[in-house]
mmCIF file of C-alpha atoms in Angstrom:
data_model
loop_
_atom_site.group_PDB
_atom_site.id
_atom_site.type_symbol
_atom_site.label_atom_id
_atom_site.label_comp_id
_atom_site.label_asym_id
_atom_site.label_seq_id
_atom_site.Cartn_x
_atom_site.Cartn_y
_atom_site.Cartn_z
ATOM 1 C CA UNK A 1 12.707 163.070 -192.797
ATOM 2 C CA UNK A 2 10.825 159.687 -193.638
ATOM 3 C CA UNK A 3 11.739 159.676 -197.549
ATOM 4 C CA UNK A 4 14.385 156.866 -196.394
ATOM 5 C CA UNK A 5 11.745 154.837 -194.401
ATOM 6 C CA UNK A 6 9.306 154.630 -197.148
ATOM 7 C CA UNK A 7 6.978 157.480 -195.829
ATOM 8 C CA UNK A 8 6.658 155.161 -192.370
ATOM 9 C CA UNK A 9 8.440 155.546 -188.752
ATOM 10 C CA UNK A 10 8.752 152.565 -186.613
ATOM 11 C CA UNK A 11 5.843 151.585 -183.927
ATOM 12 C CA UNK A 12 8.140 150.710 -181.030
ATOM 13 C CA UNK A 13 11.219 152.588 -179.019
ATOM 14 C CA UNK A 14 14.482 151.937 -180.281
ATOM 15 C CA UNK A 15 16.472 151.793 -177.180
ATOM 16 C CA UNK A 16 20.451 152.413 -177.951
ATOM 17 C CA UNK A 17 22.734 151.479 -175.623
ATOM 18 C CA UNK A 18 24.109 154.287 -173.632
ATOM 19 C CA UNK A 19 27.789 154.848 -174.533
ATOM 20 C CA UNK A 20 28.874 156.863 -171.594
ATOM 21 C CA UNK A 21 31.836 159.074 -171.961
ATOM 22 C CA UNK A 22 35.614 158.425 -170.047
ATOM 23 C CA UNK A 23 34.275 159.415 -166.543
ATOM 24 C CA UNK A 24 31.627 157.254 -166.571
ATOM 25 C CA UNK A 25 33.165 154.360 -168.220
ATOM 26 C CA UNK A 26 36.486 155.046 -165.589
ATOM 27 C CA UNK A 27 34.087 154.964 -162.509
ATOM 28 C CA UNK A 28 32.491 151.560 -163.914
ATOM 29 C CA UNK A 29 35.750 150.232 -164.286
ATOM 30 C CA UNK A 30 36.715 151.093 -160.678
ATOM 31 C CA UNK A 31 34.047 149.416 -159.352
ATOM 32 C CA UNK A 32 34.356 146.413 -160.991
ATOM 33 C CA UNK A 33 37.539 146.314 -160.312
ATOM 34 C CA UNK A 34 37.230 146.418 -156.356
ATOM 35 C CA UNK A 35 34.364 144.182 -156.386
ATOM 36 C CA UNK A 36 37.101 141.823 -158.296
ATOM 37 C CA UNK A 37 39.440 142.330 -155.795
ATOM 38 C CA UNK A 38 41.642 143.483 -158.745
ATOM 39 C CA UNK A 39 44.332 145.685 -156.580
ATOM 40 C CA UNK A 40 46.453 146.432 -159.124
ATOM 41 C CA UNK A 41 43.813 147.401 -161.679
ATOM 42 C CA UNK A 42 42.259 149.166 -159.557
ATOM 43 C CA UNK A 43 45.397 151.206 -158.844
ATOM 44 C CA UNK A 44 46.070 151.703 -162.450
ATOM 45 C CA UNK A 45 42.731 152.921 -162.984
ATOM 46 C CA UNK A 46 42.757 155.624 -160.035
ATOM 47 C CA UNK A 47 45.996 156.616 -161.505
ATOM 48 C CA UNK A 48 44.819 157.083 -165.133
ATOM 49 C CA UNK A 49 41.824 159.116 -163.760
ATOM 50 C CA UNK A 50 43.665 161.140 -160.801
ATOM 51 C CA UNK A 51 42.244 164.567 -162.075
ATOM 52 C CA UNK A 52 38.889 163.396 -163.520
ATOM 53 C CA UNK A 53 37.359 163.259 -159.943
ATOM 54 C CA UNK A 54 35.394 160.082 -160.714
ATOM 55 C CA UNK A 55 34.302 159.123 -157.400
ATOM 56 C CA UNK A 56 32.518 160.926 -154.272
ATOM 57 C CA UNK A 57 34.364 161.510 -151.098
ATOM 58 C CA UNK A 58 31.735 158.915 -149.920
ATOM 59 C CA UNK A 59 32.803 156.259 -152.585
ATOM 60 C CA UNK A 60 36.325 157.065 -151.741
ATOM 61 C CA UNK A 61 35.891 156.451 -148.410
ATOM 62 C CA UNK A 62 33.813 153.373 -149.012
ATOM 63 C CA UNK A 63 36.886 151.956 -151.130
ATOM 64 C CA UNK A 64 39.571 152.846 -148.570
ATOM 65 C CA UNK A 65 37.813 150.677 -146.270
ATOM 66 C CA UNK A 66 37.289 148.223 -148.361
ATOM 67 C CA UNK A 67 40.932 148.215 -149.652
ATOM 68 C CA UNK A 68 41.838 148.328 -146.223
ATOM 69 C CA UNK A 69 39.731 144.960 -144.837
ATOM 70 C CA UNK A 70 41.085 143.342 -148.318
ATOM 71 C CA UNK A 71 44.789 144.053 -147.286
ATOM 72 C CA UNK A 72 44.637 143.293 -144.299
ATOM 73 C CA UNK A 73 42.483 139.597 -144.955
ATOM 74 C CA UNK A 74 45.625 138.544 -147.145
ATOM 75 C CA UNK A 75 48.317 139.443 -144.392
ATOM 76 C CA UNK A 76 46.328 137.336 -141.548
ATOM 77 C CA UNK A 77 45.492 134.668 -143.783
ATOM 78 C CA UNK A 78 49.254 134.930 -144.715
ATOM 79 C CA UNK A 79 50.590 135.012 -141.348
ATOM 80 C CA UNK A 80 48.296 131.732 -140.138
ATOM 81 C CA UNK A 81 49.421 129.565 -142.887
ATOM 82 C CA UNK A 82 53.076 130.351 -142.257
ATOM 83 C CA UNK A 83 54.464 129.926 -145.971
ATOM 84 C CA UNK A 84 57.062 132.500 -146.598
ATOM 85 C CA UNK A 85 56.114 133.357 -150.006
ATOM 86 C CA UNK A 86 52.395 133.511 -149.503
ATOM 87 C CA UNK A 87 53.622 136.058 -146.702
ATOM 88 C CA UNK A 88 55.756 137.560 -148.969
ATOM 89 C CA UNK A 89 53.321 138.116 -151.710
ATOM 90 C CA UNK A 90 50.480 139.541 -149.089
ATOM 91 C CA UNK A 91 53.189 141.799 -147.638
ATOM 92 C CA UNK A 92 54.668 143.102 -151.308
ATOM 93 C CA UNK A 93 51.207 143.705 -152.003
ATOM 94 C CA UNK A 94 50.458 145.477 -148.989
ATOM 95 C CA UNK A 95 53.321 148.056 -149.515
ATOM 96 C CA UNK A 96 52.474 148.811 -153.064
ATOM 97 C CA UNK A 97 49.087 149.735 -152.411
ATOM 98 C CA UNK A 98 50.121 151.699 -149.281
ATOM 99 C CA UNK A 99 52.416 153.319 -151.628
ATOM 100 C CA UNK A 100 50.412 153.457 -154.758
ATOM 101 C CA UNK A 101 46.657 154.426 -152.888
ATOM 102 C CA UNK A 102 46.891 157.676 -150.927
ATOM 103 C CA UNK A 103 43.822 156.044 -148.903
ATOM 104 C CA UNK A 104 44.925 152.786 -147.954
ATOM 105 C CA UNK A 105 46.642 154.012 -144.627
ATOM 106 C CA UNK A 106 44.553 151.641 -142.461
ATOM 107 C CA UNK A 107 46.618 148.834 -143.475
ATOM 108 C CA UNK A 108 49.924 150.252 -141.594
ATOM 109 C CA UNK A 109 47.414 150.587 -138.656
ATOM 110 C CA UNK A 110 46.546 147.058 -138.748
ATOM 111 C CA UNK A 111 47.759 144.666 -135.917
ATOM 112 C CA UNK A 112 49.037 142.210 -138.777
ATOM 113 C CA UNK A 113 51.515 144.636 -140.420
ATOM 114 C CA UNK A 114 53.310 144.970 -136.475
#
């Protein structure tokens, strides 16, 4: 009705903002989060949305890699400097996302983690 617009509706578009709903807000938050580098949000987040099936088997498989090359970046890096707790800290990370992402298996393949 236009009685509360004085008879008048506007001339332009009003553009809202799209909201989105969990999934779509979840999948934007995974993303973000692995072009962060954010490891451990981004396993928080793919364990808060486990059964929502955010992401393609493509984007899956996109992130496994990427997780993967990440992972595996640290350990070398790690293993060239020589400091024990950098080592330590690329290593500890390394296990918890094997253990936490069922997709990350390429890092136990890696030549670093011999």
């Amino acid at each position: 009705s236009l009685a509360g617009r004085a008879g008048c509706t506007p001339s332009y578009a009003t553009i809202k903002p799209e909201g989105g709903n969990r999934k779509s807000r979840g999948r934007a938050a995974m993303l973000q989060a692995l072009e962060k580098g954010d490891l451990v949000r981004l396993d928080s987040l793919y364990q808060d949305f486990l059964y929502d099936n955010l992401l393609t088997n493509a984007e899956q498989a996109k992130i496994r890699r990427q997780v993967a090359l990440q992972l595996r970046a640290e350990i070398k890096a790690a293993t060239e400097t020589g400091e024990l707790e950098e080592l330590n800290d690329a290593l500890q990370s390394a296990a918890r996302t094997k253990n936490m992402f069922p997709y990350a298996v390429g890092v136990l393949q890696s030549e670093e983690w011999a």
